One Martini backbone bead per residue (centre of mass of N, CA, C, O) as a GRO file, in nm:
protein
  380
    1MET     BB    1   1.540  -0.065 -14.609
    2GLY     BB    2   1.501  -0.319 -14.786
    3LYS     BB    3   1.801  -0.383 -14.838
    4ALA     BB    4   1.886  -0.446 -14.539
    5VAL     BB    5   1.742  -0.723 -14.508
    6GLU     BB    6   1.963  -0.896 -14.661
    7ILE     BB    7   2.173  -0.926 -14.417
    8LEU     BB    8   1.978  -1.177 -14.291
    9ASN     BB    9   2.073  -1.403 -14.422
   10ALA     BB   10   2.149  -1.700 -14.295
   11GLU     BB   11   2.445  -1.735 -14.437
   12GLU     BB   12   2.540  -1.423 -14.326
   13VAL     BB   13   2.551  -1.472 -14.044
   14ALA     BB   14   2.692  -1.484 -13.770
   15GLU     BB   15   2.862  -1.667 -13.582
   16GLY     BB   16   2.704  -1.835 -13.342
   17ALA     BB   17   2.520  -1.805 -13.067
   18PRO     BB   18   2.235  -1.680 -13.005
   19ASP     BB   19   2.030  -1.500 -12.836
   20ASP     BB   20   1.756  -1.616 -12.673
   21ARG     BB   21   1.590  -1.338 -12.681
   22THR     BB   22   1.626  -1.319 -13.030
   23SER     BB   23   1.565  -1.553 -13.226
   24GLY     BB   24   1.848  -1.545 -13.423
   25ILE     BB   25   1.979  -1.297 -13.365
   26PRO     BB   26   2.259  -1.150 -13.390
   27SER     BB   27   2.555  -1.164 -13.177
   28SER     BB   28   2.766  -0.968 -12.950
   29HIS     BB   29   3.042  -0.904 -12.711
   30LEU     BB   30   3.072  -0.627 -12.787
   31THR     BB   31   3.184  -0.288 -12.738
   32VAL     BB   32   3.088   0.070 -12.729
   33ASP     BB   33   3.223   0.372 -12.665
   34HIS     BB   34   3.032   0.663 -12.616
   35THR     BB   35   3.280   0.876 -12.543
   36LEU     BB   36   3.374   0.878 -12.813
   37SER     BB   37   3.463   0.982 -13.092
   38ILE     BB   38   3.390   0.916 -13.408
   39PRO     BB   39   3.680   0.847 -13.508
   40GLU     BB   40   3.729   0.652 -13.260
   41MET     BB   41   3.467   0.470 -13.304
   42LYS     BB   42   3.467   0.343 -13.588
   43PRO     BB   43   3.643   0.080 -13.558
   44HIS     BB   44   3.438  -0.049 -13.357
   45VAL     BB   45   3.190  -0.048 -13.544
   46VAL     BB   46   3.316  -0.216 -13.769
   47GLU     BB   47   3.380  -0.463 -13.601
   48LEU     BB   48   3.088  -0.518 -13.524
   49CYS     BB   49   2.969  -0.559 -13.810
   50LYS     BB   50   3.160  -0.798 -13.882
   51ASP     BB   51   3.066  -0.979 -13.646
   52LEU     BB   52   2.756  -0.987 -13.724
   53PHE     BB   53   2.829  -0.968 -14.053
   54LYS     BB   54   2.979  -1.183 -14.260
   55LYS     BB   55   2.970  -1.038 -14.551
   56TRP     BB   56   3.171  -0.792 -14.420
   57SER     BB   57   3.453  -0.911 -14.313
   58ASN     BB   58   3.627  -0.824 -14.599
   59LEU     BB   59   3.594  -0.537 -14.576
   60ASP     BB   60   3.696  -0.238 -14.601
   61ASP     BB   61   3.687   0.036 -14.393
   62SER     BB   62   3.611   0.239 -14.631
   63HIS     BB   63   3.304   0.119 -14.652
   64PHE     BB   64   3.268   0.287 -14.387
   65SER     BB   65   3.025   0.498 -14.216
   66VAL     BB   66   3.003   0.748 -13.942
   67GLU     BB   67   2.720   0.899 -13.765
   68THR     BB   68   2.533   1.123 -13.598
   69LEU     BB   69   2.195   1.150 -13.511
   70SER     BB   70   2.166   1.140 -13.182
   71GLY     BB   71   2.138   1.299 -12.840
   72GLY     BB   72   1.992   1.229 -12.579
   73ILE     BB   73   1.904   1.136 -12.233
   74THR     BB   74   2.013   0.819 -12.300
   75ASN     BB   75   2.100   0.784 -12.604
   76LEU     BB   76   2.299   0.675 -12.892
   77LEU     BB   77   2.287   0.759 -13.239
   78LEU     BB   78   2.381   0.579 -13.538
   79LYS     BB   79   2.503   0.607 -13.869
   80VAL     BB   80   2.550   0.330 -14.094
   81SER     BB   81   2.748   0.299 -14.389
   82VAL     BB   82   2.753   0.042 -14.652
   83ARG     BB   83   2.975  -0.047 -14.910
   84GLU     BB   84   2.942  -0.269 -15.131
   85GLU     BB   85   3.082  -0.457 -15.385
   86ASN     BB   86   2.829  -0.368 -15.582
   87GLY     BB   87   2.780  -0.047 -15.473
   88GLU     BB   88   2.586  -0.074 -15.258
   89THR     BB   89   2.391   0.080 -14.993
   90VAL     BB   90   2.381   0.038 -14.638
   91ASN     BB   91   2.159   0.131 -14.376
   92LEU     BB   92   2.215   0.193 -14.026
   93THR     BB   93   2.129   0.155 -13.675
   94VAL     BB   94   2.311   0.251 -13.385
   95ARG     BB   95   2.248   0.168 -13.044
   96LEU     BB   96   2.354   0.327 -12.751
   97TYR     BB   97   2.353   0.278 -12.439
   98GLY     BB   98   2.321   0.417 -12.161
   99PRO     BB   99   2.465   0.449 -11.880
  100ASN     BB  100   2.300   0.247 -11.644
  101THR     BB  101   2.011   0.170 -11.774
  102ASP     BB  102   1.966  -0.118 -11.646
  103TYR     BB  103   1.855   0.001 -11.374
  104VAL     BB  104   1.560   0.091 -11.542
  105ILE     BB  105   1.587  -0.138 -11.771
  106ASP     BB  106   1.429  -0.405 -11.952
  107ARG     BB  107   1.592  -0.571 -12.197
  108GLU     BB  108   1.434  -0.830 -12.240
  109ARG     BB  109   1.160  -0.699 -12.289
  110GLU     BB  110   1.247  -0.526 -12.529
  111LEU     BB  111   1.350  -0.749 -12.726
  112GLN     BB  112   1.085  -0.897 -12.746
  113ALA     BB  113   0.901  -0.662 -12.841
  114ILE     BB  114   1.040  -0.575 -13.104
  115GLN     BB  115   0.966  -0.822 -13.278
  116TYR     BB  116   0.652  -0.785 -13.266
  117LEU     BB  117   0.640  -0.487 -13.354
  118SER     BB  118   0.787  -0.521 -13.622
  119ALA     BB  119   0.583  -0.729 -13.744
  120ALA     BB  120   0.351  -0.490 -13.708
  121GLY     BB  121   0.513  -0.211 -13.812
  122PHE     BB  122   0.712  -0.119 -13.579
  123GLY     BB  123   0.967   0.039 -13.627
  124ALA     BB  124   1.262  -0.108 -13.628
  125LYS     BB  125   1.461  -0.346 -13.730
  126LEU     BB  126   1.617  -0.625 -13.593
  127PHE     BB  127   1.969  -0.728 -13.652
  128GLY     BB  128   2.126  -0.672 -13.367
  129VAL     BB  129   2.333  -0.759 -13.080
  130PHE     BB  130   2.499  -0.612 -12.798
  131LYS     BB  131   2.624  -0.530 -12.499
  132ASN     BB  132   2.548  -0.187 -12.559
  133GLY     BB  133   2.328  -0.277 -12.794
  134MET     BB  134   2.189  -0.204 -13.128
  135VAL     BB  135   2.078  -0.317 -13.456
  136GLN     BB  136   1.908  -0.127 -13.712
  137SER     BB  137   1.713   0.000 -13.913
  138PHE     BB  138   1.674   0.264 -14.135
  139ILE     BB  139   1.500   0.571 -14.099
  140HIS     BB  140   1.332   0.777 -14.336
  141ALA     BB  141   1.325   1.043 -14.112
  142ARG     BB  142   1.196   1.277 -13.889
  143THR     BB  143   1.216   1.422 -13.596
  144LEU     BB  144   1.022   1.545 -13.375
  145ALA     BB  145   0.875   1.819 -13.232
  146PRO     BB  146   0.677   1.942 -12.994
  147SER     BB  147   0.508   2.125 -13.198
  148ASP     BB  148   0.405   1.890 -13.382
  149MET     BB  149   0.201   1.728 -13.192
  150ARG     BB  150  -0.034   1.969 -13.211
  151LYS     BB  151  -0.093   1.915 -13.490
  152PRO     BB  152  -0.381   1.803 -13.610
  153LYS     BB  153  -0.279   1.599 -13.825
  154LEU     BB  154  -0.061   1.460 -13.646
  155ALA     BB  155  -0.236   1.390 -13.404
  156ALA     BB  156  -0.415   1.194 -13.564
  157GLU     BB  157  -0.186   1.001 -13.649
  158ILE     BB  158  -0.094   0.925 -13.365
  159ALA     BB  159  -0.365   0.813 -13.268
  160LYS     BB  160  -0.389   0.587 -13.483
  161LYS     BB  161  -0.119   0.451 -13.414
  162LEU     BB  162  -0.186   0.392 -13.116
  163HIS     BB  163  -0.422   0.210 -13.169
  164GLU     BB  164  -0.250  -0.007 -13.312
  165PHE     BB  165  -0.043  -0.058 -13.090
  166HIS     BB  166  -0.268  -0.155 -12.875
  167GLN     BB  167  -0.317  -0.436 -13.048
  168VAL     BB  168  -0.064  -0.559 -12.964
  169GLU     BB  169   0.075  -0.878 -12.891
  170ILE     BB  170   0.259  -0.989 -12.608
  171PRO     BB  171   0.411  -1.222 -12.473
  172GLY     BB  172   0.295  -1.292 -12.159
  173PRO     BB  173   0.237  -1.104 -11.918
  174LYS     BB  174  -0.060  -0.864 -11.860
  175GLU     BB  175   0.026  -0.693 -11.637
  176PRO     BB  176   0.034  -0.398 -11.508
  177GLN     BB  177   0.339  -0.184 -11.442
  178LEU     BB  178   0.317   0.095 -11.312
  179TRP     BB  179   0.339   0.048 -10.994
  180ASN     BB  180   0.595  -0.118 -11.003
  181GLU     BB  181   0.770   0.106 -11.125
  182ILE     BB  182   0.722   0.329 -10.917
  183ILE     BB  183   0.824   0.169 -10.672
  184LYS     BB  184   1.102   0.111 -10.781
  185PHE     BB  185   1.183   0.408 -10.812
  186PHE     BB  186   1.132   0.489 -10.519
  187ARG     BB  187   1.341   0.304 -10.382
  188LYS     BB  188   1.586   0.419 -10.536
  189ALA     BB  189   1.537   0.734 -10.486
  190SER     BB  190   1.526   0.711 -10.146
  191THR     BB  191   1.862   0.597 -10.135
  192LEU     BB  192   2.042   0.837 -10.190
  193GLN     BB  193   2.389   0.961 -10.260
  194PHE     BB  194   2.569   1.260 -10.287
  195ASP     BB  195   2.878   1.401 -10.350
  196ASP     BB  196   2.744   1.653 -10.416
  197SER     BB  197   2.641   1.903 -10.209
  198GLU     BB  198   2.420   2.043 -10.381
  199SER     BB  199   2.263   1.789 -10.455
  200GLN     BB  200   2.212   1.697 -10.163
  201ARG     BB  201   2.055   1.946 -10.072
  202LYS     BB  202   1.819   1.903 -10.271
  203TYR     BB  203   1.743   1.609 -10.206
  204VAL     BB  204   1.661   1.653  -9.890
  205THR     BB  205   1.389   1.818  -9.973
  206VAL     BB  206   1.261   1.553 -10.015
  207SER     BB  207   0.943   1.404  -9.948
  208PHE     BB  208   0.892   1.067  -9.937
  209GLU     BB  209   0.635   1.049  -9.775
  210GLU     BB  210   0.466   1.224  -9.960
  211VAL     BB  211   0.507   1.065 -10.221
  212HIS     BB  212   0.387   0.800 -10.115
  213ASN     BB  213   0.105   0.915 -10.059
  214GLU     BB  214   0.047   0.991 -10.353
  215ILE     BB  215   0.065   0.711 -10.473
  216THR     BB  216  -0.159   0.580 -10.302
  217GLU     BB  217  -0.391   0.775 -10.382
  218LEU     BB  218  -0.374   0.739 -10.693
  219LYS     BB  219  -0.407   0.435 -10.710
  220GLU     BB  220  -0.692   0.429 -10.590
  221LEU     BB  221  -0.833   0.607 -10.797
  222THR     BB  222  -0.757   0.453 -11.064
  223GLY     BB  223  -0.895   0.179 -10.980
  224HIS     BB  224  -1.195   0.296 -11.058
  225LEU     BB  225  -1.161   0.319 -11.389
  226ASN     BB  226  -1.100   0.065 -11.559
  227ALA     BB  227  -0.861   0.056 -11.742
  228PRO     BB  228  -0.727  -0.044 -12.007
  229VAL     BB  229  -0.507  -0.303 -12.112
  230VAL     BB  230  -0.190  -0.251 -12.273
  231PHE     BB  231   0.054  -0.219 -12.499
  232ALA     BB  232   0.291   0.017 -12.407
  233HIS     BB  233   0.522   0.262 -12.458
  234ASN     BB  234   0.564   0.511 -12.217
  235ASP     BB  235   0.755   0.718 -12.438
  236LEU     BB  236   0.585   0.951 -12.622
  237LEU     BB  237   0.797   1.141 -12.746
  238CYS     BB  238   0.930   1.321 -12.996
  239GLY     BB  239   1.197   1.138 -13.018
  240ASN     BB  240   0.982   0.875 -13.080
  241LEU     BB  241   0.906   1.044 -13.345
  242MET     BB  242   0.855   0.981 -13.697
  243HIS     BB  243   0.862   1.167 -14.021
  244ASN     BB  244   0.746   1.121 -14.361
  245GLU     BB  245   0.631   1.350 -14.573
  246ASP     BB  246   0.641   1.218 -14.860
  247GLU     BB  247   0.488   0.940 -14.748
  248GLY     BB  248   0.315   0.975 -14.482
  249LYS     BB  249   0.497   0.860 -14.239
  250LEU     BB  250   0.474   0.703 -13.917
  251TYR     BB  251   0.696   0.660 -13.630
  252PHE     BB  252   0.782   0.433 -13.383
  253ILE     BB  253   1.030   0.440 -13.122
  254ASP     BB  254   1.165   0.311 -12.868
  255PHE     BB  255   1.094   0.032 -12.631
  256GLU     BB  256   1.223   0.037 -12.338
  257TYR     BB  257   0.932   0.103 -12.168
  258GLY     BB  258   0.773  -0.122 -12.257
  259SER     BB  259   0.434  -0.229 -12.154
  260TYR     BB  260   0.201  -0.331 -11.968
  261ASN     BB  261  -0.080  -0.099 -11.953
  262TYR     BB  262  -0.244   0.188 -11.922
  263ARG     BB  263  -0.393   0.372 -12.152
  264GLY     BB  264  -0.397   0.653 -12.002
  265PHE     BB  265  -0.093   0.671 -11.961
  266ASP     BB  266   0.005   0.688 -12.254
  267ILE     BB  267  -0.155   0.946 -12.321
  268GLY     BB  268  -0.076   1.132 -12.082
  269ASN     BB  269   0.227   1.117 -12.137
  270HIS     BB  270   0.216   1.242 -12.418
  271PHE     BB  271   0.095   1.516 -12.330
  272ASN     BB  272   0.335   1.598 -12.147
  273GLU     BB  273   0.539   1.611 -12.406
  274TYR     BB  274   0.457   1.894 -12.513
  275ALA     BB  275   0.672   2.041 -12.313
  276GLY     BB  276   0.926   1.913 -12.314
  277TYR     BB  277   1.238   1.942 -12.161
  278GLU     BB  278   1.140   2.230 -12.035
  279CYS     BB  279   0.857   2.205 -11.903
  280ASP     BB  280   0.606   2.350 -12.070
  281TYR     BB  281   0.278   2.326 -11.943
  282SER     BB  282   0.127   2.532 -12.134
  283LEU     BB  283   0.129   2.298 -12.375
  284TYR     BB  284  -0.090   2.150 -12.283
  285PRO     BB  285  -0.363   2.015 -12.389
  286THR     BB  286  -0.659   2.086 -12.457
  287LYS     BB  287  -0.970   1.968 -12.461
  288THR     BB  288  -1.005   2.000 -12.766
  289GLU     BB  289  -0.738   1.854 -12.843
  290GLN     BB  290  -0.804   1.589 -12.703
  291TYR     BB  291  -1.065   1.518 -12.855
  292HIS     BB  292  -0.931   1.495 -13.128
  293PHE     BB  293  -0.753   1.257 -13.047
  294PHE     BB  294  -0.973   1.059 -12.942
  295ARG     BB  295  -1.130   1.017 -13.205
  296TYR     BB  296  -0.880   0.881 -13.356
  297TYR     BB  297  -0.839   0.658 -13.147
  298LEU     BB  298  -1.129   0.522 -13.123
  299LYS     BB  299  -1.205   0.618 -13.450
  300PRO     BB  300  -1.009   0.634 -13.715
  301HIS     BB  301  -1.258   0.615 -13.951
  302GLN     BB  302  -1.487   0.759 -13.727
  303PRO     BB  303  -1.444   1.032 -13.548
  304ASN     BB  304  -1.752   1.158 -13.555
  305GLU     BB  305  -1.880   0.890 -13.386
  306VAL     BB  306  -1.802   0.977 -13.117
  307SER     BB  307  -1.902   0.992 -12.807
  308GLU     BB  308  -1.933   1.188 -12.532
  309GLU     BB  309  -1.895   0.962 -12.326
  310ASP     BB  310  -1.621   0.858 -12.437
  311LEU     BB  311  -1.469   1.124 -12.414
  312GLU     BB  312  -1.500   1.167 -12.110
  313ALA     BB  313  -1.374   0.904 -12.012
  314LEU     BB  314  -1.091   0.952 -12.146
  315TYR     BB  315  -1.032   1.221 -12.012
  316VAL     BB  316  -1.025   1.118 -11.721
  317GLU     BB  317  -0.822   0.893 -11.752
  318THR     BB  318  -0.584   1.059 -11.869
  319ASN     BB  319  -0.576   1.295 -11.637
  320THR     BB  320  -0.504   1.093 -11.411
  321TYR     BB  321  -0.254   0.944 -11.536
  322MET     BB  322  -0.082   1.197 -11.579
  323LEU     BB  323   0.011   1.206 -11.283
  324ALA     BB  324   0.177   0.940 -11.293
  325SER     BB  325   0.387   1.047 -11.491
  326HIS     BB  326   0.517   1.250 -11.298
  327LEU     BB  327   0.607   1.048 -11.083
  328CYS     BB  328   0.772   0.855 -11.253
  329TRP     BB  329   0.976   1.069 -11.394
  330GLY     BB  330   1.072   1.204 -11.141
  331LEU     BB  331   1.208   0.955 -11.010
  332TRP     BB  332   1.388   0.895 -11.249
  333GLY     BB  333   1.551   1.160 -11.229
  334LEU     BB  334   1.693   1.097 -10.963
  335ILE     BB  335   1.847   0.851 -11.063
  336GLN     BB  336   1.995   0.993 -11.298
  337ALA     BB  337   2.148   1.200 -11.122
  338LYS     BB  338   2.337   0.963 -11.017
  339ILE     BB  339   2.410   0.772 -11.296
  340SER     BB  340   2.437   0.998 -11.510
  341PRO     BB  341   2.668   1.160 -11.748
  342ILE     BB  342   2.464   1.341 -11.855
  343ASP     BB  343   2.399   1.678 -11.952
  344PHE     BB  344   2.147   1.703 -11.711
  345ASP     BB  345   1.878   1.827 -11.506
  346TYR     BB  346   1.748   1.589 -11.315
  347LEU     BB  347   1.674   1.724 -11.053
  348GLY     BB  348   1.502   1.946 -11.178
  349TYR     BB  349   1.305   1.750 -11.312
  350PHE     BB  350   1.166   1.655 -11.063
  351PHE     BB  351   1.053   1.935 -10.972
  352TRP     BB  352   0.889   1.991 -11.225
  353ARG     BB  353   0.703   1.742 -11.204
  354TYR     BB  354   0.603   1.771 -10.908
  355THR     BB  355   0.484   2.052 -10.932
  356GLU     BB  356   0.276   1.978 -11.152
  357TYR     BB  357   0.129   1.769 -10.995
  358LYS     BB  358   0.030   1.962 -10.765
  359LYS     BB  359  -0.115   2.164 -10.955
  360GLN     BB  360  -0.320   1.928 -11.088
  361LYS     BB  361  -0.455   1.748 -10.873
  362GLU     BB  362  -0.726   1.877 -10.782
  363LYS     BB  363  -0.863   1.889 -11.057
  364CYS     BB  364  -0.837   1.582 -11.130
  365PHE     BB  365  -0.975   1.465 -10.879
  366THR     BB  366  -1.244   1.612 -10.906
  367THR     BB  367  -1.318   1.506 -11.186
  368ALA     BB  368  -1.304   1.202 -11.121
  369LYS     BB  369  -1.509   1.197 -10.884
  370ALA     BB  370  -1.750   1.312 -11.039
  371TYR     BB  371  -1.758   1.087 -11.250
  372LEU     BB  372  -1.787   0.845 -11.050
  373ALA     BB  373  -2.048   0.943 -10.918
  374LYS     BB  374  -2.218   0.942 -11.185
  375SER     BB  375  -2.133   0.641 -11.309
  376LYS     BB  376  -2.082   0.461 -11.005
  377GLY     BB  377  -2.137   0.583 -10.710
  378ILE     BB  378  -1.868   0.721 -10.638
  379PHE     BB  379  -1.797   0.976 -10.422
  380HIS     BB  380  -2.058   1.113 -10.273
   0.00000   0.00000   0.00000
């Protein structure tokens, strides 16, 4: 990874005015069609690299190799290896945005955040941007699986890393974005029309009046918790966690949905992701597992000194905002069902998330109200 940093020497950067959003990071107006096969895609990726990085402009195409790293349910990641004239190889990650993702993702906010998070030691370094993606440093690590996240040692490492992440300050407004995002998703999700009759039949069974009432009720309840506002990842699923076992290093990647938000939402959303894409919520962490996580989050170097009061407070906060995670990503799923060409049951995803929301609501509301009655004299 250190070698790759050299490609950004000032005199070697591509000519042309950089994107204002990325403070001198090289930019290109080229696009790469994500639907192409890797052999078909390679010449376009090579052209992009030569356009972005001047020092490679005269290299023969045989000096470049391209392979797929992963294909999630939003983006496509490619590993590009470049054999330089001196025989050394530079590895890069090229991330192609999923089609239509700008409909739900604020790319300007993401690009700004990446630079500050990278400077603080999070994620991959940003080397270049292009019309439908970005080029970043290559991370030598494996992507976690859902089962990894609940392993006590890794859970502690994730908690400590998240504590550090939440200390990073990103310039700009600090208002929490949770309810703005949920309402934005609600408005878009509630006005869809599907060409496919079966999808439309399922879609019209959604009671958006009921969903709106749930949003209103949950927003009111969480407002009493006074949860700290931090710069949150908001999408800390296993696919956005990478681990290098040999070096003992953990990485957070992909800050597409990052924003200032409530601490409890980021943690509760992470716990929901223990269920994986299959949404097996029997895997949601137990209270004992959550307390283990909280100790390392609240006092990374003195986990056994966290008070019971602080553990209980964060438990209530997390498991109330966990409900908001279901509403947020459920509505997101409806939008994706309409706009995404990726083969994933996004409509089903909404129903899995909303069903789990309704299943957990009474318990979480009761716990939160009892806590607020005891600690703040609210909901007696």
